[in-house]
Coordinates of C-alpha atoms in Angstrom, one line a residue:
M4 CA -0.8 21.3 52.1
K5 CA 2.3 20.9 54.2
R6 CA 2.2 17.1 53.7
K7 CA 2.0 17.5 50.0
H8 CA 4.8 20.0 50.1
V9 CA 7.0 17.6 52.0
I10 CA 6.3 14.8 49.6
A11 CA 7.0 17.1 46.6
T12 CA 10.2 18.3 48.2
T13 CA 11.3 14.7 48.9
V14 CA 10.6 13.7 45.3
M15 CA 12.6 16.7 44.1
V16 CA 15.5 15.8 46.3
L17 CA 15.4 12.1 45.3
T18 CA 15.2 13.1 41.6
A19 CA 18.1 15.5 42.0
A20 CA 20.1 12.8 43.7
S21 CA 19.2 10.3 40.9
L22 CA 20.3 12.8 38.3
A23 CA 23.5 13.5 40.1
A24 CA 24.2 9.8 40.4
C25 CA 23.5 9.4 36.6
T26 CA 25.7 12.3 35.8
S27 CA 28.4 11.0 38.1
T28 CA 28.2 7.6 36.4
E29 CA 28.4 9.1 32.9
E30 CA 31.4 11.2 33.9
K31 CA 33.1 8.1 35.3
K32 CA 32.5 6.4 32.0
L33 CA 34.0 9.3 30.0
A34 CA 36.9 9.4 32.4
G35 CA 37.5 5.7 31.9
T36 CA 36.2 4.5 35.3
Q37 CA 34.6 1.3 36.2
E38 CA 32.7 0.6 39.4
G39 CA 34.1 3.8 41.0
T40 CA 37.8 2.9 40.2
V41 CA 39.6 5.3 37.9
K42 CA 41.5 3.6 35.2
P43 CA 45.0 4.9 34.7
P44 CA 45.7 6.3 31.2
A45 CA 46.5 3.6 28.7
K46 CA 50.2 4.0 27.6
I47 CA 50.4 4.0 23.8
S48 CA 53.7 4.3 21.9
I49 CA 53.7 5.3 18.2
F50 CA 56.4 5.1 15.6
K51 CA 55.8 7.1 12.3
Y52 CA 57.6 9.1 9.7
L53 CA 57.2 12.7 8.7
S54 CA 57.2 13.8 5.1
P55 CA 59.3 16.8 4.0
G56 CA 57.9 20.0 5.5
Q57 CA 56.0 18.2 8.2
T58 CA 56.7 18.7 11.9
Y59 CA 55.8 17.3 15.3
H60 CA 55.5 19.4 18.4
P61 CA 55.7 17.1 21.5
D62 CA 53.9 18.0 24.7
S63 CA 51.8 20.7 23.2
E64 CA 48.7 21.9 25.0
L65 CA 46.7 20.2 22.2
E66 CA 48.3 16.8 22.9
K67 CA 47.6 17.2 26.6
I68 CA 43.9 17.9 25.9
I69 CA 43.8 14.8 23.7
E70 CA 45.5 12.6 26.2
K71 CA 43.0 13.7 28.9
D72 CA 40.0 13.4 26.7
A73 CA 40.9 9.9 25.4
N74 CA 42.4 8.8 28.7
V75 CA 45.7 7.8 27.1
D76 CA 49.4 8.5 27.7
L77 CA 51.0 9.1 24.3
T78 CA 54.6 8.7 23.2
Y79 CA 55.2 9.6 19.6
E80 CA 58.6 8.8 18.0
T81 CA 58.8 10.5 14.6
V82 CA 61.5 10.2 11.9
P83 CA 62.1 12.0 8.6
S84 CA 60.7 9.9 5.8
A85 CA 64.1 9.5 4.1
E86 CA 65.5 7.8 7.3
Y87 CA 62.4 5.8 8.2
K88 CA 63.2 2.4 6.7
T89 CA 66.6 2.4 8.2
K90 CA 65.4 3.4 11.7
L91 CA 62.5 0.9 11.4
S92 CA 65.0 -1.9 10.6
V93 CA 67.0 -1.0 13.7
K94 CA 64.0 -1.1 15.9
L95 CA 62.9 -4.4 14.4
A96 CA 66.4 -5.9 14.9
G97 CA 66.4 -4.8 18.5
G98 CA 62.9 -5.9 19.3
D99 CA 62.0 -2.4 20.4
L100 CA 58.6 -2.1 18.8
S101 CA 56.0 0.6 19.4
D102 CA 52.4 -0.3 19.9
I103 CA 51.4 1.4 16.6
I104 CA 53.9 1.3 13.7
V105 CA 53.2 3.2 10.4
T106 CA 54.3 1.3 7.3
N107 CA 54.2 1.8 3.6
S108 CA 51.9 -1.1 3.2
P109 CA 50.2 -2.8 1.6
G110 CA 52.0 -1.0 -1.3
D111 CA 55.3 -2.1 0.2
P112 CA 55.8 -5.8 -0.4
E113 CA 58.4 -6.0 2.3
H114 CA 55.6 -5.7 4.9
N115 CA 54.4 -9.2 3.9
T116 CA 57.8 -10.6 5.1
L117 CA 57.3 -8.8 8.4
I118 CA 53.8 -10.4 8.7
D119 CA 55.3 -13.8 8.1
Q120 CA 57.9 -13.1 10.8
G121 CA 55.0 -12.4 13.3
V122 CA 55.9 -8.7 13.7
F123 CA 52.3 -7.4 13.3
L124 CA 49.1 -8.5 14.9
A125 CA 46.1 -9.8 13.0
L126 CA 43.1 -7.6 13.8
D127 CA 40.1 -9.6 12.7
E128 CA 39.0 -10.6 16.2
L129 CA 39.6 -7.1 17.7
L130 CA 38.1 -4.8 15.0
P131 CA 34.4 -5.8 15.8
K132 CA 35.0 -4.2 19.3
F133 CA 35.5 -0.9 17.5
P134 CA 32.5 -0.6 15.2
K135 CA 33.1 3.1 14.5
L136 CA 36.6 2.5 13.3
K137 CA 35.4 -0.4 11.2
E138 CA 32.6 1.7 9.7
A139 CA 35.0 4.5 8.8
F140 CA 36.1 2.5 5.8
S141 CA 34.2 0.7 3.1
E142 CA 34.3 -3.1 3.0
K143 CA 36.2 -2.9 -0.3
T144 CA 39.0 -0.9 1.5
W145 CA 39.2 -3.4 4.3
N146 CA 39.5 -6.1 1.7
F147 CA 42.6 -4.4 0.3
M148 CA 44.1 -4.7 3.8
K149 CA 43.8 -8.5 3.8
S150 CA 47.1 -10.5 3.5
P151 CA 47.3 -12.3 0.2
K152 CA 48.6 -15.3 2.2
D153 CA 46.1 -15.9 5.0
G154 CA 43.3 -13.4 4.2
K155 CA 43.6 -11.7 7.6
I156 CA 43.7 -7.9 8.2
Y157 CA 47.0 -6.7 9.6
G158 CA 46.5 -2.9 9.9
V159 CA 44.2 0.1 9.7
P160 CA 44.5 2.0 6.4
V161 CA 45.6 5.5 5.6
L162 CA 44.0 6.4 2.2
R163 CA 46.0 8.2 -0.5
D164 CA 44.7 11.5 -1.7
R165 CA 42.4 11.5 -4.7
G166 CA 43.4 12.5 -8.2
G167 CA 46.7 12.7 -9.9
N168 CA 48.2 15.3 -12.1
G169 CA 46.0 17.9 -13.8
I170 CA 46.6 21.2 -15.6
V171 CA 46.3 24.6 -13.8
I172 CA 46.3 27.7 -15.9
R173 CA 46.5 31.5 -15.3
K174 CA 42.9 32.4 -16.3
D175 CA 43.7 36.1 -15.8
W176 CA 46.5 35.8 -18.4
L177 CA 44.1 34.1 -20.8
D178 CA 41.6 36.9 -20.3
K179 CA 44.2 39.6 -20.8
L180 CA 45.4 38.1 -24.1
G181 CA 41.8 37.3 -25.3
L182 CA 42.5 33.6 -25.4
K183 CA 40.1 30.7 -24.7
V184 CA 40.6 27.9 -22.3
P185 CA 42.5 25.2 -24.3
K186 CA 40.6 21.9 -24.9
T187 CA 43.3 20.1 -27.0
L188 CA 47.0 19.7 -26.8
D189 CA 47.4 21.8 -30.0
E190 CA 45.3 24.6 -28.4
L191 CA 47.5 24.4 -25.3
V192 CA 50.6 24.9 -27.5
V193 CA 49.0 28.0 -29.0
V194 CA 48.3 29.4 -25.5
L195 CA 51.9 28.6 -24.4
T196 CA 53.3 30.4 -27.4
A197 CA 51.2 33.5 -26.5
F198 CA 52.4 33.3 -22.9
R199 CA 56.0 33.3 -24.2
D200 CA 55.6 36.2 -26.7
K201 CA 52.9 38.6 -25.5
D202 CA 54.1 39.6 -22.0
P203 CA 51.1 38.4 -20.1
D204 CA 52.3 39.7 -16.7
G205 CA 52.8 43.1 -18.2
N206 CA 56.2 43.9 -16.9
G207 CA 57.7 44.7 -20.3
Q208 CA 60.2 41.9 -20.1
N209 CA 60.5 38.5 -21.8
D210 CA 60.7 36.6 -18.6
T211 CA 57.6 34.5 -18.3
I212 CA 57.7 30.6 -18.2
P213 CA 54.9 29.3 -20.3
L214 CA 54.8 25.7 -18.8
T215 CA 56.4 24.0 -15.8
L216 CA 55.8 20.8 -13.8
T217 CA 55.7 20.5 -10.0
D218 CA 57.8 17.4 -10.1
I219 CA 61.4 18.2 -10.9
Q220 CA 62.1 14.5 -11.5
A221 CA 61.8 12.7 -14.8
S222 CA 58.6 11.0 -13.6
G223 CA 56.8 14.4 -13.9
L224 CA 57.0 14.0 -17.7
Y225 CA 54.8 10.9 -17.6
A226 CA 51.7 13.0 -17.1
F227 CA 51.7 13.7 -20.8
F228 CA 52.0 10.1 -21.9
P229 CA 48.3 9.2 -21.9
L230 CA 47.8 11.8 -24.6
F231 CA 50.0 9.6 -26.8
G232 CA 48.2 6.4 -25.9
I233 CA 50.5 5.2 -23.1
N234 CA 49.7 3.9 -19.6
P235 CA 53.0 4.7 -17.8
G236 CA 52.4 1.8 -15.3
W237 CA 51.6 -1.9 -15.8
S238 CA 48.6 -2.7 -18.0
P239 CA 47.3 -5.4 -20.3
T240 CA 49.2 -6.0 -23.5
P241 CA 47.0 -5.1 -26.5
G242 CA 45.4 -8.3 -27.8
D243 CA 46.2 -10.3 -24.6
A244 CA 44.4 -9.3 -21.4
N245 CA 46.3 -12.0 -19.5
K246 CA 49.7 -10.5 -20.1
L247 CA 50.8 -7.3 -18.5
Q248 CA 53.3 -4.9 -20.1
Y249 CA 55.3 -2.0 -18.7
G250 CA 54.3 1.4 -20.2
L251 CA 57.6 3.3 -19.9
I252 CA 59.3 1.0 -22.4
Q253 CA 56.6 1.1 -25.0
P254 CA 57.6 2.7 -28.4
E255 CA 54.8 5.3 -28.2
A256 CA 56.8 7.1 -25.6
K257 CA 59.2 8.2 -28.3
E258 CA 56.5 10.5 -29.8
A259 CA 55.7 11.9 -26.4
M260 CA 59.3 12.7 -25.6
S261 CA 59.9 14.3 -29.0
F262 CA 56.9 16.5 -28.3
L263 CA 58.2 17.5 -24.9
R264 CA 61.7 18.2 -26.1
D265 CA 60.3 20.3 -28.9
L266 CA 58.5 22.4 -26.3
R267 CA 61.7 22.9 -24.5
L268 CA 63.7 23.9 -27.6
K269 CA 61.0 26.4 -28.4
G270 CA 61.2 28.0 -25.0
L271 CA 57.7 26.8 -24.1
L272 CA 58.8 24.5 -21.3
D273 CA 60.7 25.5 -18.1
Q274 CA 64.4 25.4 -19.0
D275 CA 65.3 24.4 -15.5
L276 CA 63.2 21.3 -15.5
L277 CA 65.2 18.3 -14.3
V278 CA 68.3 20.4 -13.7
G279 CA 67.0 23.1 -11.3
K280 CA 66.2 22.9 -7.6
T281 CA 63.2 25.1 -7.3
S282 CA 59.9 23.3 -7.6
G283 CA 57.5 24.3 -10.3
L284 CA 54.8 25.0 -7.8
D285 CA 57.0 27.6 -6.1
K286 CA 57.6 29.2 -9.5
F287 CA 53.9 29.3 -10.3
K288 CA 53.1 30.8 -7.0
S289 CA 55.7 33.5 -7.6
G290 CA 53.7 34.7 -10.6
K291 CA 56.1 33.8 -13.4
V292 CA 54.4 30.7 -14.8
G293 CA 51.4 30.5 -17.1
V294 CA 50.6 26.8 -16.9
I295 CA 51.6 24.1 -14.4
V296 CA 51.1 20.4 -14.4
T297 CA 50.6 19.5 -10.8
T298 CA 48.7 17.3 -8.4
L299 CA 45.2 18.5 -8.4
G300 CA 45.2 18.9 -4.6
N301 CA 47.9 21.5 -4.9
Y302 CA 45.2 23.9 -6.3
R303 CA 44.4 24.7 -2.7
Q304 CA 47.8 26.5 -2.5
V305 CA 47.1 28.5 -5.6
V306 CA 43.4 29.6 -5.3
V307 CA 44.1 31.6 -2.1
L308 CA 46.8 33.8 -3.8
P309 CA 45.7 37.4 -4.2
N310 CA 48.0 38.1 -7.1
M311 CA 46.4 35.8 -9.7
K312 CA 43.3 34.0 -10.9
A313 CA 44.0 30.4 -11.6
E314 CA 41.7 27.6 -12.8
I315 CA 41.9 23.9 -13.3
I316 CA 41.2 23.1 -17.0
D317 CA 39.2 20.0 -17.9
P318 CA 41.2 17.0 -19.3
I319 CA 42.6 17.9 -22.8
T320 CA 42.6 15.6 -25.7
H321 CA 45.1 14.7 -28.5
G322 CA 44.6 12.5 -31.5
G323 CA 41.7 10.5 -30.0
N324 CA 43.4 10.2 -26.6
V325 CA 42.4 12.0 -23.5
W326 CA 44.4 13.2 -20.5
K327 CA 44.3 10.5 -17.8
V328 CA 45.3 10.4 -14.1
A329 CA 47.7 7.7 -13.2
T330 CA 46.3 5.7 -10.3
P331 CA 47.8 2.7 -8.4
A332 CA 45.8 -0.5 -8.0
I333 CA 45.4 0.0 -4.3
P334 CA 44.0 3.3 -2.8
I335 CA 46.1 3.0 0.4
S336 CA 49.3 4.9 0.9
R337 CA 50.2 3.8 4.5
T338 CA 49.0 1.5 7.2
N339 CA 48.8 1.8 11.0
Q340 CA 49.9 -1.7 12.1
I341 CA 49.7 -3.0 15.7
S342 CA 52.8 -4.7 17.1
S343 CA 52.4 -8.3 18.1
K344 CA 54.3 -7.4 21.2
S345 CA 51.8 -4.6 22.2
K346 CA 50.7 -5.0 25.8
N347 CA 47.4 -3.3 25.1
P348 CA 46.4 -3.6 21.4
E349 CA 42.8 -2.7 22.2
A350 CA 43.9 0.7 23.6
A351 CA 45.9 1.3 20.4
L352 CA 42.9 0.6 18.2
G353 CA 40.8 2.6 20.6
Y354 CA 43.1 5.6 20.0
L355 CA 42.8 5.2 16.3
E356 CA 39.0 5.1 16.6
Y357 CA 39.1 8.2 18.8
Q358 CA 40.9 10.2 16.0
L359 CA 37.9 9.5 13.7
T360 CA 35.2 10.2 16.3
R361 CA 35.3 12.3 19.4
G362 CA 38.8 13.5 18.7
F363 CA 38.2 14.3 15.0
D364 CA 38.0 18.1 15.5
Y365 CA 41.0 18.2 17.8
I366 CA 43.1 16.2 15.3
Q367 CA 42.0 18.1 12.2
Y368 CA 41.4 21.6 13.5
G369 CA 42.8 22.1 16.9
V370 CA 40.8 24.1 19.5
E371 CA 37.9 26.5 18.7
G372 CA 38.9 30.0 19.6
K373 CA 42.6 29.1 19.6
T374 CA 43.1 27.9 16.0
Y375 CA 39.8 28.2 14.3
S376 CA 36.3 29.7 14.4
I377 CA 32.9 28.5 13.2
Q378 CA 31.3 30.6 10.5
N379 CA 27.9 29.6 9.0
G380 CA 28.4 26.1 10.3
V381 CA 31.9 25.7 8.7
K382 CA 35.1 25.5 10.7
V383 CA 37.3 28.2 9.4
P384 CA 41.0 28.0 10.5
F385 CA 42.8 31.2 11.6
P386 CA 45.7 32.4 9.4
E387 CA 48.8 30.6 10.5
D388 CA 50.3 33.7 12.3
K389 CA 47.0 34.0 14.3
K390 CA 46.9 30.5 15.5
D391 CA 48.0 29.7 19.1
P392 CA 51.0 27.4 18.4
Q393 CA 50.3 25.4 21.6
Y394 CA 46.9 24.4 20.2
N395 CA 47.8 24.1 16.5
T396 CA 47.2 20.8 14.8
T397 CA 50.3 18.8 14.0
V398 CA 50.8 16.0 11.4
G399 CA 52.6 14.2 14.1
L400 CA 49.4 13.5 16.0
E401 CA 47.3 12.6 13.0
M402 CA 47.3 8.9 12.2
L403 CA 44.5 8.5 9.7
Q404 CA 41.4 10.1 8.2
P405 CA 37.9 8.7 7.6
E406 CA 37.1 7.6 4.1
W407 CA 34.2 9.9 3.7
L408 CA 36.5 12.9 4.1
F409 CA 38.0 12.3 0.7
S410 CA 34.7 13.1 -1.0
D411 CA 33.6 15.9 1.2
P412 CA 34.4 19.7 1.1
E413 CA 35.7 19.4 4.6
K414 CA 38.8 17.8 3.3
Y415 CA 39.8 21.2 1.9
T416 CA 37.9 23.8 4.0
K417 CA 40.8 23.6 6.4
F418 CA 42.8 25.4 3.7
I419 CA 40.4 27.2 1.4
P420 CA 36.8 28.7 1.4
K421 CA 34.0 26.2 1.0
E422 CA 33.1 27.4 -2.5
A423 CA 36.7 26.7 -3.7
A424 CA 36.7 23.4 -1.9
E425 CA 33.5 22.3 -3.8
Y426 CA 35.1 23.5 -7.1
L427 CA 38.2 21.4 -6.4
L428 CA 36.0 18.3 -5.6
G429 CA 34.1 18.8 -8.8
K430 CA 37.3 18.9 -10.8
L431 CA 38.5 15.8 -9.1
D432 CA 35.3 14.0 -10.1
T433 CA 35.9 15.2 -13.7
Y434 CA 39.5 14.0 -13.9
E435 CA 38.7 10.7 -12.3
K436 CA 36.4 9.9 -15.2
N437 CA 39.6 9.1 -17.1
I438 CA 42.0 6.9 -15.1
N439 CA 45.1 5.0 -16.0
Y440 CA 45.1 2.3 -13.4
D441 CA 48.4 0.5 -12.7
Y442 CA 47.4 -3.1 -12.8
L443 CA 50.3 -4.3 -10.7
R444 CA 49.0 -5.3 -7.3
S445 CA 51.7 -3.8 -5.1
N446 CA 51.0 -6.2 -2.2
I447 CA 52.4 -9.1 -4.2
A448 CA 56.2 -9.5 -3.8
I449 CA 58.0 -9.5 -7.2
P450 CA 61.6 -10.7 -6.3
T451 CA 63.4 -8.8 -9.1
L452 CA 61.5 -5.6 -8.4
L453 CA 62.3 -5.9 -4.7
E454 CA 66.0 -6.4 -5.6
K455 CA 66.5 -4.1 -8.5
S456 CA 63.8 -1.5 -8.5
T457 CA 66.2 1.3 -7.7
V458 CA 68.6 0.4 -10.5
L459 CA 65.8 -0.1 -13.0
R460 CA 64.2 3.2 -12.1
Q461 CA 67.6 5.0 -12.4
I462 CA 68.0 3.6 -15.9
L463 CA 64.7 5.1 -16.9
D464 CA 65.3 8.4 -15.2
E465 CA 68.7 8.8 -16.9
G466 CA 67.2 7.9 -20.3
Y467 CA 64.2 10.2 -20.2
T468 CA 66.3 13.0 -18.8
K469 CA 68.7 12.7 -21.7
M470 CA 65.9 12.6 -24.2
L471 CA 64.5 15.9 -22.9
L472 CA 67.8 17.8 -22.3
D473 CA 70.1 16.7 -25.1
S474 CA 69.0 19.1 -27.8
K475 CA 71.3 17.4 -30.4
G476 CA 70.6 13.8 -29.5
D477 CA 68.4 11.4 -31.3
V478 CA 65.3 10.7 -29.1
N479 CA 64.6 7.4 -30.9
K480 CA 68.1 6.1 -30.5
T481 CA 68.3 7.2 -26.8
F482 CA 65.0 5.5 -26.1
D483 CA 66.0 2.2 -27.8
E484 CA 69.3 2.1 -25.9
M485 CA 67.5 2.8 -22.6
V486 CA 65.0 0.0 -23.2
V487 CA 67.8 -2.5 -24.0
K488 CA 69.6 -1.5 -20.8
W489 CA 66.4 -1.8 -18.8
R490 CA 65.6 -5.2 -20.1
N491 CA 69.1 -6.6 -19.7
G492 CA 69.3 -5.0 -16.2
G493 CA 66.5 -7.2 -14.9
G494 CA 63.4 -5.7 -16.6
D495 CA 62.7 -8.8 -18.7
K496 CA 62.9 -11.0 -15.7
A497 CA 60.6 -8.6 -13.8
I498 CA 58.0 -8.8 -16.6
E499 CA 58.2 -12.6 -16.5
E500 CA 57.7 -12.6 -12.7
V501 CA 54.9 -10.1 -12.7
N502 CA 53.0 -12.2 -15.2
S503 CA 53.6 -15.5 -13.5
L504 CA 53.2 -14.4 -9.8
Q505 CA 50.2 -12.0 -10.2
K506 CA 47.3 -14.3 -11.0
D507 CA 44.7 -11.5 -10.9
K508 CA 45.2 -9.3 -14.0
S509 CA 41.7 -7.7 -14.0
E510 CA 41.3 -4.0 -14.0
P511 CA 41.6 -2.4 -10.6
S512 CA 38.8 -0.3 -9.3
F513 CA 37.8 1.4 -6.1
Y514 CA 35.8 4.3 -4.8
Y515 CA 35.8 6.5 -1.7
K516 CA 32.9 5.9 0.7
R517 CA 30.8 9.0 1.1
K518 CA 29.3 10.5 4.2

């Protein structure tokens, strides 16, 4: 018995020692060790821009956790988006390049020039070493990242949000006035008239705004154009699929602008549109607006408001046309590009992969108990004033999101309840049944557009603004004068170059990979 006990005890000790050794080995792997030698944290520098309203908090406790977990030493340099191109040019001129550089590519043709100059590293040989990063995006998305010149991949994509502009309406106002959800443009005008005349907010004053747009720029008007048969972007000329035309100079736009100006003259459209400084979304959230045309994703800011019940109405129709969302040819808004001067490009790619795998929760939510809780299997963020600021997520840390997230409720459950997130995704699916693709492949350099896009856009902005605001002007005359000025200012040359340089004039199409 004693001999058996000794043997058993010995086995237990050896087993425990083996487990300890295995555990130690695994811990060393997680800590970035190899053969007992601890690897120092990989130094990774990042240069990116911040959109208006976004902030970056350096050296937060969250960043320290991520650095330790990923075994990296991070240096973020962030610049406001309005200053980004200038600052990037300075860095490029000085040869001071970060390991990861965020660019507006492939939608920014200038990045092709930088590739030709050898600024960015081709990733084709490195990506197979990071299978989870590769698998986070569909093969079609990776194909969009290929350079039109050499077919190589020069960056890791950041996908654009789904959907375009839709119509959000005060359902509580409809119910109060006994009105049905409008299905046509004419029915929408009836609702707008009632919102103007029947005091839907019940304050006894004639102060409601029937309709506004989020975008206070002239481009916000273009959301209505599909109802008049217009694709605002580049699309095939009727009768000639091999020739692209530009929608904003097509004569059908006259009817659309006459309709919109008529809405304004009747007090059905926000009078401050194009001249005020307050966004339509802020006005809607204040409770003074009945209908807003806004990016569908903005619904998450509205659905949580306790003082209203708002709904996204399905795409309306007019004269055989249906409301369509304007969508670019490429579903990528930005790219994380690796500098050709990076001393450790594999570490840079490894950090991007980390954000989509083990670091996903940190990047998207923060730390459980500090910034969110888990309820019924769903991560529920604390109210902003209840989050520990040292552990709060920051857009400065986030570099990308996996493709599946764009078709999953988790994209929005960070902001709204799961039921509302599923509702929003359903509406996105509905709106995306009717898409106006811009056929212009933005990764193809069009010399005249590169040189004169700002001037050409200004001509259109001024023309469309005048059509809306000049109550005594002739819409047709203003439109015709605008088109002549646009054509003579380089527009005709741009049309010629688009059709000669872009060989592929087929309809764009893409999808978002699901989980």
